[in-house]
PDB file of C-alpha atoms in Angstrom:
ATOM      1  CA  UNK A   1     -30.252  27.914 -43.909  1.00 52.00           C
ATOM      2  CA  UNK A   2     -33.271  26.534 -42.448  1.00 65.00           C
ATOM      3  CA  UNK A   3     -35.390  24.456 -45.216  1.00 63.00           C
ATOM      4  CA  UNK A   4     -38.945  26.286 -45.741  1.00 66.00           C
ATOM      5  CA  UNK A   5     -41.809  24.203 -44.674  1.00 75.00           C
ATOM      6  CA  UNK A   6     -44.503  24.029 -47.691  1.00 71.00           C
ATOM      7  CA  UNK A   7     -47.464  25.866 -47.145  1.00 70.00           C
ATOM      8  CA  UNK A   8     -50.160  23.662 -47.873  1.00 74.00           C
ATOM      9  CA  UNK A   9     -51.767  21.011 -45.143  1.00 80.00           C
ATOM     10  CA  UNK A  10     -50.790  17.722 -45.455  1.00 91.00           C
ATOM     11  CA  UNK A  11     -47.391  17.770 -47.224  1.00 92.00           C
ATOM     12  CA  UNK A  12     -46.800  15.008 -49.831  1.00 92.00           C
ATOM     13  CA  UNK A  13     -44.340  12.969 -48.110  1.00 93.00           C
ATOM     14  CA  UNK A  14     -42.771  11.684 -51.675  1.00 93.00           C
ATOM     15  CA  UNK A  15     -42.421  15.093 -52.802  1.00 91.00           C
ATOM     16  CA  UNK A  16     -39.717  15.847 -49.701  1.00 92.00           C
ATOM     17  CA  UNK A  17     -37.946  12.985 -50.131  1.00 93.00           C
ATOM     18  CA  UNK A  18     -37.793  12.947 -53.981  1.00 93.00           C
ATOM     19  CA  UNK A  19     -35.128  16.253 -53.431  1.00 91.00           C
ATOM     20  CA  UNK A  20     -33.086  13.798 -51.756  1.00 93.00           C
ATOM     21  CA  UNK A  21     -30.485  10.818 -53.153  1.00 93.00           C
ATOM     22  CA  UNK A  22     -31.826   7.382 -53.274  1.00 92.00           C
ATOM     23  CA  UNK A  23     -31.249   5.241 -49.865  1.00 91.00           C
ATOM     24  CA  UNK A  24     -27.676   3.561 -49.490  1.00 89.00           C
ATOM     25  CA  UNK A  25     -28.151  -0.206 -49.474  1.00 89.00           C
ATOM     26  CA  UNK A  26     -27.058  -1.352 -46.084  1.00 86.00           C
ATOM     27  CA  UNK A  27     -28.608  -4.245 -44.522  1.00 90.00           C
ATOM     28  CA  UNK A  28     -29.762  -4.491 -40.796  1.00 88.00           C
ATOM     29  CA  UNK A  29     -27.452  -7.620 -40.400  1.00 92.00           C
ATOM     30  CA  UNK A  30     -24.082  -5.061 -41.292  1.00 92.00           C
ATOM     31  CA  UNK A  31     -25.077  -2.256 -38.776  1.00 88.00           C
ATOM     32  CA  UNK A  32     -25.793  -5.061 -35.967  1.00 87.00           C
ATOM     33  CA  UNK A  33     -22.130  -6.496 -36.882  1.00 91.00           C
ATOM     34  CA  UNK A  34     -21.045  -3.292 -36.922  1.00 89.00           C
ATOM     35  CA  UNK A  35     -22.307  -2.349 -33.497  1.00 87.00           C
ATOM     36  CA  UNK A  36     -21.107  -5.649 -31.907  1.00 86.00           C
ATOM     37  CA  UNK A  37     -17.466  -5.187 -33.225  1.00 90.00           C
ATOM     38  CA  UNK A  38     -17.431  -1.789 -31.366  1.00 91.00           C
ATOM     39  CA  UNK A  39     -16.788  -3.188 -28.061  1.00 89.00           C
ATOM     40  CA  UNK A  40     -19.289  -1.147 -26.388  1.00 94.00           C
ATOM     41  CA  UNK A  41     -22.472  -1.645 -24.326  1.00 96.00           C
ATOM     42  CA  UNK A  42     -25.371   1.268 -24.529  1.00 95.00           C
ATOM     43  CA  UNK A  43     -27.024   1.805 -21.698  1.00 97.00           C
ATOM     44  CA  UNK A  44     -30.304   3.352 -22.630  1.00 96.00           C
ATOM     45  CA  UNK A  45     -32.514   5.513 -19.710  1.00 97.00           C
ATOM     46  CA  UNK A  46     -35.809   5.038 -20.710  1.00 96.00           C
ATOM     47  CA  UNK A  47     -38.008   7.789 -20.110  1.00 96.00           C
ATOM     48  CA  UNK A  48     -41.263   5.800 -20.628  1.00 93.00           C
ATOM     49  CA  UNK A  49     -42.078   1.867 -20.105  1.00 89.00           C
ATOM     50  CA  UNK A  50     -43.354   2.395 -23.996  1.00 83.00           C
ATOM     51  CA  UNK A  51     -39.718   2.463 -25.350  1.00 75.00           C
ATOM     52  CA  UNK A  52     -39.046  -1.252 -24.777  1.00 83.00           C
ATOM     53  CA  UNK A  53     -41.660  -2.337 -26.625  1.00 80.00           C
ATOM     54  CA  UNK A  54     -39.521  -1.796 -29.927  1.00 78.00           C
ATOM     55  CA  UNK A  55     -36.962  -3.781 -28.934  1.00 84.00           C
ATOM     56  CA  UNK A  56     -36.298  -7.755 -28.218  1.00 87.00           C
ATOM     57  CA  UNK A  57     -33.394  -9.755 -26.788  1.00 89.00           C
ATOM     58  CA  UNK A  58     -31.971  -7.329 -24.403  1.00 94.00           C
ATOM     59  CA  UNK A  59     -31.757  -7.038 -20.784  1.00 96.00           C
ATOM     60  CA  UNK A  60     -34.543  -4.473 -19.367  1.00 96.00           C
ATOM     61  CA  UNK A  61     -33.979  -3.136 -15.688  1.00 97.00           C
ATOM     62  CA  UNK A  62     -36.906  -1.967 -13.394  1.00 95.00           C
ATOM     63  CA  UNK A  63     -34.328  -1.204 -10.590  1.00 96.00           C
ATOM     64  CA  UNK A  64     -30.792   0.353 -11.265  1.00 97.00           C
ATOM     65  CA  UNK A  65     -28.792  -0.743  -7.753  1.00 97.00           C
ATOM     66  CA  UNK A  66     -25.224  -1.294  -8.978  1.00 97.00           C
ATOM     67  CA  UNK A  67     -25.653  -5.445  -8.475  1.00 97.00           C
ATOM     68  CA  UNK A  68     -28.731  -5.003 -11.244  1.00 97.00           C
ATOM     69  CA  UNK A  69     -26.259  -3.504 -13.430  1.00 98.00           C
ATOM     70  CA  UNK A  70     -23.096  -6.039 -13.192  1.00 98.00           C
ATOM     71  CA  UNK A  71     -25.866  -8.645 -14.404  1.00 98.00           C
ATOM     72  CA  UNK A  72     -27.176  -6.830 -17.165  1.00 98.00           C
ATOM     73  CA  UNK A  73     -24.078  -5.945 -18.414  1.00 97.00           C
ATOM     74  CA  UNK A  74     -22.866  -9.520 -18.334  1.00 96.00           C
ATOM     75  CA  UNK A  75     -25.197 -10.496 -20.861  1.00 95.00           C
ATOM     76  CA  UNK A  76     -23.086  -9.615 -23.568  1.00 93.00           C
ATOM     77  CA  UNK A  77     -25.841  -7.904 -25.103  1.00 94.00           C
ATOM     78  CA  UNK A  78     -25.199  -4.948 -27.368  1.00 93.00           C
ATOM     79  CA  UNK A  79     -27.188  -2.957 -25.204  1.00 95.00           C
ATOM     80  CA  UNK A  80     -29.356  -2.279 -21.268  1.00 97.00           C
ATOM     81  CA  UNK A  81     -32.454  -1.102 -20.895  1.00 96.00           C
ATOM     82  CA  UNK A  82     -33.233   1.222 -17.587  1.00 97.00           C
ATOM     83  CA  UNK A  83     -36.734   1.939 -17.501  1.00 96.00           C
ATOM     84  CA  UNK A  84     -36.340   5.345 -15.171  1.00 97.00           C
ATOM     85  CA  UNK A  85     -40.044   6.339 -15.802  1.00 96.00           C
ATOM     86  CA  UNK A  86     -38.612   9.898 -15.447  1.00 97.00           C
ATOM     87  CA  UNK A  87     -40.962  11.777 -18.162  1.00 96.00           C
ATOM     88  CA  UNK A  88     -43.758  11.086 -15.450  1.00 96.00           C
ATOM     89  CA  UNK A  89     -41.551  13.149 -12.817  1.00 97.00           C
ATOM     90  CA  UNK A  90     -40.751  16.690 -12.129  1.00 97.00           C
ATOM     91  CA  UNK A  91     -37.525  18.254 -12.835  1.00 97.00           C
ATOM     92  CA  UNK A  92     -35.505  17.523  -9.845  1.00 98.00           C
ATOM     93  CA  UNK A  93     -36.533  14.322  -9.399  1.00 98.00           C
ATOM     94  CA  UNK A  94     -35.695  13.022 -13.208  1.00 98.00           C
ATOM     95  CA  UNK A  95     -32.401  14.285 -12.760  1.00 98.00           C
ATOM     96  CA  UNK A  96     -31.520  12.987  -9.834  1.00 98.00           C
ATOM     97  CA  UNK A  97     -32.652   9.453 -11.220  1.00 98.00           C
ATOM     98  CA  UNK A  98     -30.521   9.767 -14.179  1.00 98.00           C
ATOM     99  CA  UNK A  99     -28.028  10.525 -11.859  1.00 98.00           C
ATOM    100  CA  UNK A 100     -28.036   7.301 -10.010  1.00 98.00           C
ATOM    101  CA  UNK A 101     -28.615   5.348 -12.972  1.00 98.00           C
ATOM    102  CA  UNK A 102     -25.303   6.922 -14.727  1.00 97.00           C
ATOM    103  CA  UNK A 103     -22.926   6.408 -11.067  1.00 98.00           C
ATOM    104  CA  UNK A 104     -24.323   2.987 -11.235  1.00 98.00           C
ATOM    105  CA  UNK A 105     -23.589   1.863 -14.442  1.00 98.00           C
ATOM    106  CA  UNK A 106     -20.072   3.441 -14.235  1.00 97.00           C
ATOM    107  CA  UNK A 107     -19.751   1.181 -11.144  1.00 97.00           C
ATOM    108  CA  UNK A 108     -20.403  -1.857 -12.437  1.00 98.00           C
ATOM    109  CA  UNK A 109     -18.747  -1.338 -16.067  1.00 97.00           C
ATOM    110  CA  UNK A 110     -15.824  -1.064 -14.014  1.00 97.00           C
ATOM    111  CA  UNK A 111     -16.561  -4.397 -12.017  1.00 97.00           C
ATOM    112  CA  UNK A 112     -17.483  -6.182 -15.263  1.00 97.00           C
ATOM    113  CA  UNK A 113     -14.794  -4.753 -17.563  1.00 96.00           C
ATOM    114  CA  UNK A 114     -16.441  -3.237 -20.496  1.00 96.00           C
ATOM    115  CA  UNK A 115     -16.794   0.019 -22.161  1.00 95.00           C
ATOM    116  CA  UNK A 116     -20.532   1.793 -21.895  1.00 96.00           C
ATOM    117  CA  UNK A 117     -21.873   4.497 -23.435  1.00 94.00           C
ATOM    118  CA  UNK A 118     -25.437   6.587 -22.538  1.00 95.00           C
ATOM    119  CA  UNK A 119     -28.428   6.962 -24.417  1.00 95.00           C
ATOM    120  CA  UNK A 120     -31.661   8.728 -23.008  1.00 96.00           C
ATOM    121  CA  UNK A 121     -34.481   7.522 -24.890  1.00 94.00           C
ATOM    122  CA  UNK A 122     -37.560   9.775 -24.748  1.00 93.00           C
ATOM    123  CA  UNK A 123     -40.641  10.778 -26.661  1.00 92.00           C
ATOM    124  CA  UNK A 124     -41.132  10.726 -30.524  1.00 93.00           C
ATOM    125  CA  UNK A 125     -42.692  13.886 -30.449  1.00 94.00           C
ATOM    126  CA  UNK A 126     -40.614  15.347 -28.792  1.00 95.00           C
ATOM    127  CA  UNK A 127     -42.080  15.164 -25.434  1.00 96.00           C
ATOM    128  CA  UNK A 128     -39.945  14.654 -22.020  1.00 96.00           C
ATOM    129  CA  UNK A 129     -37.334  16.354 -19.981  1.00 97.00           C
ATOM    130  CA  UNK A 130     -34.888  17.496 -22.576  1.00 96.00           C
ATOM    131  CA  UNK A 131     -32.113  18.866 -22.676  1.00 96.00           C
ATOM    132  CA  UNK A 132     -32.165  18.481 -18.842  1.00 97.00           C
ATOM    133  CA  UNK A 133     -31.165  14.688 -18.984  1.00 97.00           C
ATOM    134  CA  UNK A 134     -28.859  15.049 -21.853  1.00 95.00           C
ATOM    135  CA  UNK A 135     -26.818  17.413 -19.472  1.00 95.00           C
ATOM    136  CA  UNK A 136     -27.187  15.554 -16.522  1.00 96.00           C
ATOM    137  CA  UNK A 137     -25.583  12.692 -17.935  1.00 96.00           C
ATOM    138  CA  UNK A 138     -22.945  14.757 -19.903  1.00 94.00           C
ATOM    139  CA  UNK A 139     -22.170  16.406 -16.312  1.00 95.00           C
ATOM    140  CA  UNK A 140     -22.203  13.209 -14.265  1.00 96.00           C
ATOM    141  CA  UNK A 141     -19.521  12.002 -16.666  1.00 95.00           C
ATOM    142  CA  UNK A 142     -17.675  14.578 -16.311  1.00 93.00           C
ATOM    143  CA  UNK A 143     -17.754  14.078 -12.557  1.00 95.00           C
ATOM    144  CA  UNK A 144     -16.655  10.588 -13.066  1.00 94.00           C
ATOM    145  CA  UNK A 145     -13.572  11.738 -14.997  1.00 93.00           C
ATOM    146  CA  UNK A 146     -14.895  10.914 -17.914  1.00 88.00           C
ATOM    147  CA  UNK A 147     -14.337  12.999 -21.221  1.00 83.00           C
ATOM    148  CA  UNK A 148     -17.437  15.651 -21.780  1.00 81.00           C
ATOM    149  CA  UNK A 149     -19.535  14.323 -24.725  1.00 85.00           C
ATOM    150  CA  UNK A 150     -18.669  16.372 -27.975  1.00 88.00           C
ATOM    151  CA  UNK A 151     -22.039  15.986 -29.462  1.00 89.00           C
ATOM    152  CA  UNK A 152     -25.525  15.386 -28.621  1.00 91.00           C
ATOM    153  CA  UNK A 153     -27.774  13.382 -31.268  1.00 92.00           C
ATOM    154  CA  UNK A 154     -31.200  14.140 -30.984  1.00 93.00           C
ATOM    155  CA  UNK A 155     -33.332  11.397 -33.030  1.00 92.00           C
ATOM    156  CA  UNK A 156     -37.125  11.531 -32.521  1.00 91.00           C
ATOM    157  CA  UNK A 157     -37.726   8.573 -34.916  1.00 87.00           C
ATOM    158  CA  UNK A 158     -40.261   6.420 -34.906  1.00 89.00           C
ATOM    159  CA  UNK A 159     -41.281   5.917 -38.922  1.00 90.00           C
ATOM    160  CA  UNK A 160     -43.378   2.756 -37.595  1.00 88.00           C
ATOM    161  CA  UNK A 161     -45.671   5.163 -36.155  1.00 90.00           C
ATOM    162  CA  UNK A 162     -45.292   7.907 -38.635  1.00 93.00           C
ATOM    163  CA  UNK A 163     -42.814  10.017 -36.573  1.00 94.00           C
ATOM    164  CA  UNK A 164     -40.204  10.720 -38.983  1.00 94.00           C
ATOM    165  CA  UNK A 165     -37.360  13.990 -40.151  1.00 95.00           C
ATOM    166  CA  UNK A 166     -36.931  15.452 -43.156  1.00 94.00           C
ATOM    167  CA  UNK A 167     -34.477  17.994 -43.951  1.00 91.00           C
ATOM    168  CA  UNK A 168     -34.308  18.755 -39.761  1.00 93.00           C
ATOM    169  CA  UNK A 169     -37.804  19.171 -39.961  1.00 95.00           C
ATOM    170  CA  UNK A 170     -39.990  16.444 -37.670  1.00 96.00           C
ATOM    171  CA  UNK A 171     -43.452  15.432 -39.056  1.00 96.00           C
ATOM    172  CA  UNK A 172     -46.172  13.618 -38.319  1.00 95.00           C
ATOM    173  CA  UNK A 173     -47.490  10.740 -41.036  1.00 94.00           C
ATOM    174  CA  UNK A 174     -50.932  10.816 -41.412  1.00 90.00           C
ATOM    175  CA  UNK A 175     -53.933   9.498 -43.784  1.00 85.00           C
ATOM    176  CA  UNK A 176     -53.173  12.454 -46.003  1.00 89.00           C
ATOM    177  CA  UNK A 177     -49.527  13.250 -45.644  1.00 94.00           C
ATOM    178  CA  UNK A 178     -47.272  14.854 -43.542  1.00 95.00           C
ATOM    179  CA  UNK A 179     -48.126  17.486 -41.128  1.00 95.00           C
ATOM    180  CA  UNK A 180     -45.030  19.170 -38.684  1.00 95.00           C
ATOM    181  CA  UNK A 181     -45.301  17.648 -35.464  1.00 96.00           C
ATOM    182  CA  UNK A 182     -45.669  21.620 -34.245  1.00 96.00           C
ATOM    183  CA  UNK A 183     -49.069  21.278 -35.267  1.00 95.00           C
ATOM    184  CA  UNK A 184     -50.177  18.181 -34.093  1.00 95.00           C
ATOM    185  CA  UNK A 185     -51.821  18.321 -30.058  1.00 95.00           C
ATOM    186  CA  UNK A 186     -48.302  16.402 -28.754  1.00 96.00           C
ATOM    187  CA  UNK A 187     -47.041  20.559 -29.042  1.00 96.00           C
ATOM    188  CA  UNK A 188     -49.547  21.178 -27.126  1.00 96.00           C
ATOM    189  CA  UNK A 189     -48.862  18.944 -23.851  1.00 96.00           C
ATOM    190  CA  UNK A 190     -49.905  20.566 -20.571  1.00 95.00           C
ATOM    191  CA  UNK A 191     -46.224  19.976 -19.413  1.00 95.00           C
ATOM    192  CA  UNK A 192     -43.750  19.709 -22.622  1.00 97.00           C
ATOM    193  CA  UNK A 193     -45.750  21.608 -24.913  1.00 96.00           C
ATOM    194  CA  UNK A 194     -43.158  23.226 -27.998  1.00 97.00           C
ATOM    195  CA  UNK A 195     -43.827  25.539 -30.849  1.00 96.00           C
ATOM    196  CA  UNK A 196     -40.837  24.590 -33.240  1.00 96.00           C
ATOM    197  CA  UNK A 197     -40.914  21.645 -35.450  1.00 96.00           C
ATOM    198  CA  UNK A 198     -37.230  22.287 -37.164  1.00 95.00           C
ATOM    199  CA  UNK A 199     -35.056  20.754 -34.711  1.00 95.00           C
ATOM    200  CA  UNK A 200     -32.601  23.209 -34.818  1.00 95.00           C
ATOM    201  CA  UNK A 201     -35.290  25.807 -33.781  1.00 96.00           C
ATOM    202  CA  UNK A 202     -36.965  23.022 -31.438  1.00 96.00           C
ATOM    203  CA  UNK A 203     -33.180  22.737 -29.198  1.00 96.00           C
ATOM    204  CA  UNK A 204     -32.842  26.928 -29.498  1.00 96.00           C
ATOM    205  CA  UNK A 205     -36.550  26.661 -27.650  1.00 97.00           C
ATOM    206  CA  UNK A 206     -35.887  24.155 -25.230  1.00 96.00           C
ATOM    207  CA  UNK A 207     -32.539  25.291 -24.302  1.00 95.00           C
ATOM    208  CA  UNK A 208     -33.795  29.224 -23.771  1.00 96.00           C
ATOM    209  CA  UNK A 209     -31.682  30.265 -26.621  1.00 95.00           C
ATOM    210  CA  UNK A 210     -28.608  28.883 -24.792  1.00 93.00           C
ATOM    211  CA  UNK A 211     -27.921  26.762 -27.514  1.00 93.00           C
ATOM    212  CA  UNK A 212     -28.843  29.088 -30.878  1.00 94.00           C
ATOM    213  CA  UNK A 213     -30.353  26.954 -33.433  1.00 95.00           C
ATOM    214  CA  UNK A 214     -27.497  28.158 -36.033  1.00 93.00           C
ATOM    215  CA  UNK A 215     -24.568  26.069 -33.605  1.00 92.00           C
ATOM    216  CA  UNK A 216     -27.348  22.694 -34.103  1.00 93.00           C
ATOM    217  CA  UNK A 217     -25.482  20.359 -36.665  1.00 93.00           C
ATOM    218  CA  UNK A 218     -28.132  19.402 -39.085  1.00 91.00           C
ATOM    219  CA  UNK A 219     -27.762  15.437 -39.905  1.00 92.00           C
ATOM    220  CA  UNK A 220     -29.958  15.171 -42.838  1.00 92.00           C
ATOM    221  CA  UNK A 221     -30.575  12.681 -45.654  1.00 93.00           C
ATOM    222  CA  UNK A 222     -28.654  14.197 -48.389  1.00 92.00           C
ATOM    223  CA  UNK A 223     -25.323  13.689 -45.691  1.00 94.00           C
ATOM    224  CA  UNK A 224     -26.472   9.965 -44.414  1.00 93.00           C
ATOM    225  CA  UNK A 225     -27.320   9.314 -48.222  1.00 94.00           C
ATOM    226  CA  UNK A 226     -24.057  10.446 -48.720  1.00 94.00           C
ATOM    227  CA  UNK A 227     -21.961   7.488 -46.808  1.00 92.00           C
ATOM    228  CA  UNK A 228     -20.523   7.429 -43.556  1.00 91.00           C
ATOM    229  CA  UNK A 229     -17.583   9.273 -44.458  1.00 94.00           C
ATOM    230  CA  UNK A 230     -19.803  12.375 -45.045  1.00 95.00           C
ATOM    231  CA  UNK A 231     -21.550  11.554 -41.543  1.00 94.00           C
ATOM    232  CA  UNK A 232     -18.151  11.315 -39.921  1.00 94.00           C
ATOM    233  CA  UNK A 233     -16.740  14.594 -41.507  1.00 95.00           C
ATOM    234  CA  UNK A 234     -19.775  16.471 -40.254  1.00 93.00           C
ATOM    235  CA  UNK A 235     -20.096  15.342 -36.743  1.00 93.00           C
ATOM    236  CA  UNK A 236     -16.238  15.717 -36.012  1.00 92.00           C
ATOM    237  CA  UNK A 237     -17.551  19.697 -36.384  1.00 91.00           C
ATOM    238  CA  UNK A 238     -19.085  19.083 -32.889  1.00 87.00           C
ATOM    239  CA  UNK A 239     -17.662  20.216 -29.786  1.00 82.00           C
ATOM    240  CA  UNK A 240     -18.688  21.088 -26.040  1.00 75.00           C
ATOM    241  CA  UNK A 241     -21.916  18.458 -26.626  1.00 73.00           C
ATOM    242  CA  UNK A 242     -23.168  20.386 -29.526  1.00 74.00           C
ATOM    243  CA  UNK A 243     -26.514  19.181 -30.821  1.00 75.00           C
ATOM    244  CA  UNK A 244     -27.279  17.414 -33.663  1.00 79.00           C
ATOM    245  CA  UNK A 245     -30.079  16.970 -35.499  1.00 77.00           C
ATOM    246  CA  UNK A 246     -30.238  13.313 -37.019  1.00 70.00           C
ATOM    247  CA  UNK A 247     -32.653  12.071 -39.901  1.00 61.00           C
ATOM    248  CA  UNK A 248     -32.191   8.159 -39.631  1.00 49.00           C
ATOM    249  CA  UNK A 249     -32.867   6.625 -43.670  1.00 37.00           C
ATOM    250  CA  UNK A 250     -33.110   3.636 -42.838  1.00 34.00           C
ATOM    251  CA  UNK A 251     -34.459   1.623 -39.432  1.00 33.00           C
ATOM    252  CA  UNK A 252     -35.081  -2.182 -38.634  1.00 29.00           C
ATOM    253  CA  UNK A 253     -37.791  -2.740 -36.095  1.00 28.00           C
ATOM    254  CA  UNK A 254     -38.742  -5.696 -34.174  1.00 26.00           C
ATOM    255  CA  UNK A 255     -42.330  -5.829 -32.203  1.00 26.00           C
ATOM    256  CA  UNK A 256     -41.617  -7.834 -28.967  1.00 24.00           C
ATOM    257  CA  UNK A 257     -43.946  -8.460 -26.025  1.00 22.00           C
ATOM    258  CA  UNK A 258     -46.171 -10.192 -28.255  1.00 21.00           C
ATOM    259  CA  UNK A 259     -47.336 -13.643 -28.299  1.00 21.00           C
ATOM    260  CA  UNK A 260     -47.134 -14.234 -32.315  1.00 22.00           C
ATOM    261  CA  UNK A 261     -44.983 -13.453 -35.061  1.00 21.00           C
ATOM    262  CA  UNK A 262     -45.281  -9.790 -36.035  1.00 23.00           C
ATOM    263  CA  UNK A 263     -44.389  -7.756 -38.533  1.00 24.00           C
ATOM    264  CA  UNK A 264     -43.004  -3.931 -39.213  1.00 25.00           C
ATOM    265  CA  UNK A 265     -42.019  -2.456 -42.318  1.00 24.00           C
ATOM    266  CA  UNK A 266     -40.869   1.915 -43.728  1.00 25.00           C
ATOM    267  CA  UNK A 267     -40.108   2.884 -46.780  1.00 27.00           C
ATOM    268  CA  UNK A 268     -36.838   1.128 -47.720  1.00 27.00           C
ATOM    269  CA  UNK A 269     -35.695  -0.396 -44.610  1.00 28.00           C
ATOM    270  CA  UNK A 270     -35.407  -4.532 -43.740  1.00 27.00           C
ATOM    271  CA  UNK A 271     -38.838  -6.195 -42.637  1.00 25.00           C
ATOM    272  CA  UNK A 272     -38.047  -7.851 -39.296  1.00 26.00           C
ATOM    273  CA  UNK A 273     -40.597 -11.029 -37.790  1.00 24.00           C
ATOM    274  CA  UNK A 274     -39.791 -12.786 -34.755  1.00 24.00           C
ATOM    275  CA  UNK A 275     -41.422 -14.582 -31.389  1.00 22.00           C
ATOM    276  CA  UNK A 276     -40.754 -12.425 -28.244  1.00 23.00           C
ATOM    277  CA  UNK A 277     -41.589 -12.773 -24.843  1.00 23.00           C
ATOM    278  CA  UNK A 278     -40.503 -11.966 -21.182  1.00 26.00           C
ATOM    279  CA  UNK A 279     -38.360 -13.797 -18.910  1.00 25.00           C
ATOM    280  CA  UNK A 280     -36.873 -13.094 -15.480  1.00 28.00           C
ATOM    281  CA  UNK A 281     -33.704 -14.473 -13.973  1.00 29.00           C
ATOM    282  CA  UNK A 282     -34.615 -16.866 -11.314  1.00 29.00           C
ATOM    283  CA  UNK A 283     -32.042 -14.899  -8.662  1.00 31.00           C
ATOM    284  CA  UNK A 284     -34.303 -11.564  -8.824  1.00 31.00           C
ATOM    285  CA  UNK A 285     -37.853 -10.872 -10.099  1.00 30.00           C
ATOM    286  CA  UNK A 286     -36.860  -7.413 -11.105  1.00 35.00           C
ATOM    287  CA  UNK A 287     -34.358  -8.259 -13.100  1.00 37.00           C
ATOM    288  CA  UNK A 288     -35.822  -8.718 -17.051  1.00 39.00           C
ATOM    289  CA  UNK A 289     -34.339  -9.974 -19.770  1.00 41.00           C
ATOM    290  CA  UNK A 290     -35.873  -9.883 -23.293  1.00 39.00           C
ATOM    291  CA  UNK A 291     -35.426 -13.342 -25.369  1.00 34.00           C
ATOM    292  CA  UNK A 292     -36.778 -14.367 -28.928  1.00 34.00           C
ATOM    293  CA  UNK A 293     -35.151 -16.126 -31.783  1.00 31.00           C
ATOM    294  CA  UNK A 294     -32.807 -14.334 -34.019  1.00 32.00           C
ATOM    295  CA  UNK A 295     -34.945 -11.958 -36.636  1.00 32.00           C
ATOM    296  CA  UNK A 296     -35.646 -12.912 -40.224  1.00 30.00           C
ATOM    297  CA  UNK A 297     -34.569 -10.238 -42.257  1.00 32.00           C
ATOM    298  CA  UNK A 298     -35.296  -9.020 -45.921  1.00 29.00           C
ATOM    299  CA  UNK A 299     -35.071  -6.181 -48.090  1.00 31.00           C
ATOM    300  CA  UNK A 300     -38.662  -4.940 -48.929  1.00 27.00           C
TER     301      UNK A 300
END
């Protein structure tokens, strides 16, 4: 049952979250160990140039020829960065560019010897071509041989900016409170306009009903609060890339592309500062590469 969305305009933030358990205490250091011990590389298609600038230390591609991506994935960084500028495209032309990216990056996991797996990164409200990429890169998988994904997570977060799920429901953080990100003027873009700000409502919408917003797994705090055992149980329900609507408790952000030490901080999760800047490997201009010194963490 979908939650009910309170009435009044904004919505005390506290007051959602005090229905919920208390955040599990797990550092940023333990997921990054976690995520290096899996043996895989994400390769992330980047809808927008904006999405790098939360993260640091990682190789970021301009140009995804198959050479582009035997060097980035030689890195031995935990994940690639494609900046496909496809939310700026039409239809047709963003999936045949997440097309190429996905061929590519099959091409030269198999020349480098590692094991990849696909993100595509787009708008925190909920802006961009979905679920078009999504099942573009499920279907060029499948083309590949690959298995067909058995889930899709959808995860509009960005709490740094007040863009943040609770109970499947995405809001925006203002001075006030919370308001649902239905009723903000992202909904109404002049090209990925929405009405829905449940998520399971939000997929039914953008997938014509093709995806009914009772199939859409509902990842919410009270199962992440839960443990990952409760996280696994629920998304080995998924099948045939069902959705899934994910409410992340707890995130560790670094600002790069800055000159000085910087700072960002939500509600229970590590506060990150580091130096970041841009460099290029001397062989090719268009091939970037993130680098700063390892993050500082704390609990705040």
């Amino acid at each position: 049952m979908h939650p009910t969305i309170p009435a009044e305009r904004p919505v005390d933030e506290a007051a959602l979250l005090a229905a919920y358990p208390h955040p599990l205490d797990t550092s940023a250091a333990e997921v990054a160990a976690r995520v290096a011990g899996s043996g895989r590389v994400l390769v992330v298609l980047d809808d927008d140039p904006t999405g790098t600038q939360s993260v640091a230390d990682l190789p970021v591609l301009t140009r995804w020829q198959r050479d582009d991506l035997v060097w980035a994935l030689g890195r031995g960084a935990a994940a690639v960065y494609v900046l496909t500028n496809t939310r700026s495209l039409g239809p047709d032309d963003a999936a045949q560019r997440n097309r190429e990216v996905v061929r590519a990056a099959l091409a030269a996991a198999d020349e480098v010897g590692v094991r990849v797996g696909f993100v595509s990164r787009s708008d925190s409200t909920l802006r961009g071509h979905f679920p078009l990429e999504t099942d573009v890169i499920a279907e060029t998988l499948a083309e590949a041989g690959a298995p067909r994904p058995d889930g899709v997570l959808v995860v509009p977060a960005f709490p740094d900016a007040g863009r943040i799920t609770i109970g499947g429901v995405h809001w925006m953080r203002g001075d006030g409170g919370l308001t649902p990100v239905a009723e903000t003027e992202f909904a109404r873009d002049a090209t990925f306009g929405f009405g829905s700000s449940d998520l399971r409502d939000y997929v039914a919408e953008k997938t014509g009903g093709t995806v009914p917003a009772e199939r859409v797994l509902a990842l919410t705090l009270d199962v992440i609060r839960s443990g990952p055992e409760a996280v696994a149980a629920l998304l080995r329900r998924a099948a045939d890339a069902t959705p899934s609507s994910s409410t992340p408790s707890r995130r560790a952000t670094c600002a790069p592309w800055r000159s000085a030490s910087s700072s960002s901080r939500w509600r229970g999760a590590p506060s990150c500062t580091g130096w970041a800047r841009r460099s290029c490997a001397p062989a090719s201009a268009r091939r970037c590469a993130r680098r700063s010194p390892r993050p500082r963490c704390s609990p705040t």
